[in-house]
C-alpha cells in the first residue's frame, strides 16, 4: 500500500519570519543622507522599528529646549564631542560626551543635547505607545522659570519634535516668561566649543 502524503501544514503567525534588513554601512549611509539633516534637531532615522528606533544626529543643532520622556535613551558619539545638559531641580548640569563615548539618560530626566558643527551621534530610543506623551520644555535664560512645557503625543520624532519647537518660537505670547517678561529666542546653530 502506498503511503499517503502528510496533509499540508497550517502556518501560524510564529512561523512567519520577519524580513531582516541587510547590514548597513553607517559611513556610506551618513554620506548618502548628509543633505537631509536639518536644524533645529538635525536627526534622521537609521532604523524605525516596532519596539525602538535608532537615529543618526548631525551637528550643529539649534536647540534651547529640554526633552523629557518616560523611557531611557542611549547615546553613542561617533564623531566630535557634544554636551548634554541635564536639568536637576532648578539647576542645569553639563555632561561632556567625547567621541567614542556612550551616555545613558534615565527615564524622566529633562535633557538637552548640544551638538557643535561636524559632530555625529547615534541615539536609540524606545518606541512610545500611542497616548504616552513626551515633553519639549523651555526655561527662561534670565530667571530660570519654566516658560512652557509642550506635552504631546509624538508619533514621529523626526517630524513632530521639530514642528513643536518651530510653533513655540513663532508665538511671542508662548515664548514670553511670565515671571520676568524675557522672550525665549530661537537659537542659532551651535558654534564649536
Coordinates of C-alpha atoms in Angstrom, one line a residue:
X1 CA 0.0 0.0 0.0
X2 CA 1.3 3.4 -0.9
X3 CA 2.0 5.9 1.9
X4 CA -0.2 8.9 1.7
X5 CA 1.5 12.3 1.8
X6 CA 1.2 14.3 5.0
X7 CA -1.6 16.9 4.8
X8 CA -0.3 20.4 4.2
X9 CA 0.8 22.1 7.4
X10 CA -1.1 25.1 8.5
X11 CA 1.2 28.1 9.1
X12 CA 0.8 30.1 12.3
X13 CA 2.0 33.7 13.0
X14 CA 5.0 32.3 14.8
X15 CA 6.1 30.5 11.6
X16 CA 6.4 33.8 9.6
X17 CA 10.0 35.0 9.6
X18 CA 10.2 38.8 9.6
X19 CA 12.2 40.4 6.9
X20 CA 15.8 41.1 8.0
X21 CA 17.5 44.2 6.8
X22 CA 20.9 43.7 5.3
X23 CA 23.8 45.2 7.2
X24 CA 24.2 49.0 6.8
X25 CA 27.5 50.7 6.1
X26 CA 27.0 53.6 8.5
X27 CA 29.6 55.8 7.0
X28 CA 28.1 55.4 3.5
X29 CA 24.5 55.9 4.9
X30 CA 25.5 59.1 6.5
X31 CA 27.2 60.4 3.4
X32 CA 24.1 59.5 1.2
X33 CA 21.8 61.3 3.7
X34 CA 24.0 64.2 4.5
X35 CA 21.7 66.9 3.0
X36 CA 18.7 65.6 4.8
X37 CA 19.9 66.6 8.3
X38 CA 18.2 69.9 9.1
X39 CA 18.1 72.1 12.3
X40 CA 16.7 72.5 14.8
X41 CA 17.3 68.8 15.7
X42 CA 19.2 67.5 12.6
X43 CA 18.1 63.9 13.1
X44 CA 17.3 61.1 10.6
X45 CA 16.0 57.6 11.3
X46 CA 18.6 54.9 10.6
X47 CA 16.2 52.3 11.8
X48 CA 12.5 52.7 12.6
X49 CA 11.3 49.5 14.3
X50 CA 8.3 48.3 16.2
X51 CA 10.0 48.4 19.7
X52 CA 12.7 51.0 19.3
X53 CA 14.2 53.4 16.8
X54 CA 17.8 54.5 16.0
X55 CA 18.6 58.0 14.9
X56 CA 21.8 59.5 13.5
X57 CA 22.1 63.1 14.6
X58 CA 24.4 65.5 12.9
X59 CA 25.7 68.8 14.4
X60 CA 25.1 71.6 14.5
X61 CA 21.7 71.6 16.1
X62 CA 19.8 74.7 17.1
X63 CA 18.0 73.9 20.3
X64 CA 17.3 75.6 23.7
X65 CA 14.7 73.2 24.9
X66 CA 14.9 70.2 27.2
X67 CA 13.5 66.8 26.2
X68 CA 11.6 64.7 28.7
X69 CA 10.2 61.2 28.1
X70 CA 9.2 58.2 30.3
X71 CA 11.9 55.9 29.0
X72 CA 15.7 55.6 28.7
X73 CA 17.8 57.0 25.9
X74 CA 21.2 55.7 24.7
X75 CA 23.8 58.0 23.1
X76 CA 26.9 56.9 21.2
X77 CA 29.1 59.7 20.0
X78 CA 30.6 58.8 16.6
X79 CA 32.5 62.0 15.7
X80 CA 33.4 65.0 17.8
X81 CA 32.4 66.0 21.3
X82 CA 28.9 67.1 22.4
X83 CA 27.5 68.4 25.6
X84 CA 24.3 67.0 27.2
X85 CA 22.7 69.4 29.5
X86 CA 20.6 67.8 32.3
X87 CA 18.1 69.7 34.4
X88 CA 18.4 68.8 38.1
X89 CA 15.8 70.7 40.1
X90 CA 16.4 74.4 39.4
X91 CA 19.9 74.0 38.0
X92 CA 21.5 72.7 34.8
X93 CA 24.4 70.3 34.8
X94 CA 26.5 69.8 31.7
X95 CA 27.9 66.4 30.8
X96 CA 30.6 66.3 28.1
X97 CA 30.3 63.3 25.9
X98 CA 33.5 62.7 23.9
X99 CA 34.0 61.0 20.6
X100 CA 33.7 57.2 21.1
X101 CA 31.9 57.5 24.4
X102 CA 28.4 56.4 25.3
X103 CA 25.9 58.1 27.6
X104 CA 22.7 57.0 29.1
X105 CA 19.7 59.1 30.1
X106 CA 17.3 57.6 32.6
X107 CA 13.6 58.0 32.3
X108 CA 12.0 61.3 33.2
X109 CA 15.3 63.3 33.2
X110 CA 15.0 66.6 31.2
X111 CA 18.0 66.8 28.9
X112 CA 19.3 68.9 26.1
X113 CA 21.9 67.6 23.7
X114 CA 24.2 70.4 22.4
X115 CA 25.8 69.4 19.1
X116 CA 28.5 71.6 17.5
X117 CA 29.2 71.5 13.8
X118 CA 30.6 68.3 12.2
X119 CA 29.6 66.1 15.1
X120 CA 27.8 62.8 14.5
X121 CA 26.0 60.7 17.1
X122 CA 23.7 57.7 17.3
X123 CA 20.7 57.8 19.7
X124 CA 18.5 54.8 20.5
X125 CA 15.0 55.3 22.0
X126 CA 12.1 53.1 22.8
X127 CA 9.1 53.5 20.6
X128 CA 6.4 55.2 22.6
X129 CA 3.0 53.6 22.6
X130 CA 0.0 55.8 21.5
X131 CA -1.0 58.0 24.4
X132 CA 2.4 58.1 26.1
X133 CA 3.4 61.7 25.9
X134 CA 6.7 63.4 25.7
X135 CA 7.7 66.9 26.6
X136 CA 9.7 69.7 25.0
X137 CA 10.4 72.1 27.8
X138 CA 11.6 75.7 27.6
X139 CA 13.1 77.6 30.6
X140 CA 13.8 81.4 30.8
X141 CA 17.5 82.2 30.3
X142 CA 17.2 85.2 32.5
X143 CA 15.4 84.0 35.6
X144 CA 15.3 80.2 35.1
X145 CA 11.5 80.0 35.3
X146 CA 9.5 77.4 33.3
X147 CA 8.2 79.2 30.2
X148 CA 6.4 76.3 28.5
X149 CA 6.1 72.6 28.8
X150 CA 4.8 71.3 25.4
X151 CA 3.2 67.9 26.3
X152 CA 2.3 65.9 23.2
X153 CA 1.9 62.5 21.7
X154 CA 4.8 62.3 19.3
X155 CA 4.2 59.8 16.6
X156 CA 7.2 60.7 14.5
X157 CA 10.1 62.3 16.4
X158 CA 11.9 63.5 13.3
X159 CA 8.9 65.5 12.1
X160 CA 6.7 66.3 15.2
X161 CA 9.6 67.2 17.5
X162 CA 11.0 69.9 15.3
X163 CA 7.5 71.2 14.5
X164 CA 6.7 71.6 18.2
X165 CA 9.8 73.8 18.6
X166 CA 9.1 75.9 15.5
X167 CA 5.5 76.5 16.6
X168 CA 6.7 77.7 20.0
X169 CA 9.4 80.1 18.6
X170 CA 6.8 81.6 16.2
X171 CA 4.4 82.6 19.0
X172 CA 5.5 85.6 21.0
X173 CA 3.0 85.0 23.8
X174 CA 4.1 81.4 24.3
X175 CA 7.8 82.2 24.4
X176 CA 7.5 85.2 26.9
X177 CA 8.4 84.4 30.5
X178 CA 5.5 85.2 32.8
X179 CA 7.8 85.9 35.7
X180 CA 10.3 88.4 34.2
X181 CA 9.0 89.1 30.7
X182 CA 12.1 87.8 28.8
X183 CA 11.4 86.2 25.5
X184 CA 12.9 82.8 24.7
X185 CA 14.8 83.4 21.5
X186 CA 15.1 80.9 18.6
X187 CA 18.7 79.8 18.9
X188 CA 21.3 79.9 16.2
X189 CA 23.1 76.6 15.3
X190 CA 25.6 75.7 17.9
X191 CA 29.1 77.0 17.4
X192 CA 32.3 74.9 18.1
X193 CA 33.1 74.6 21.8

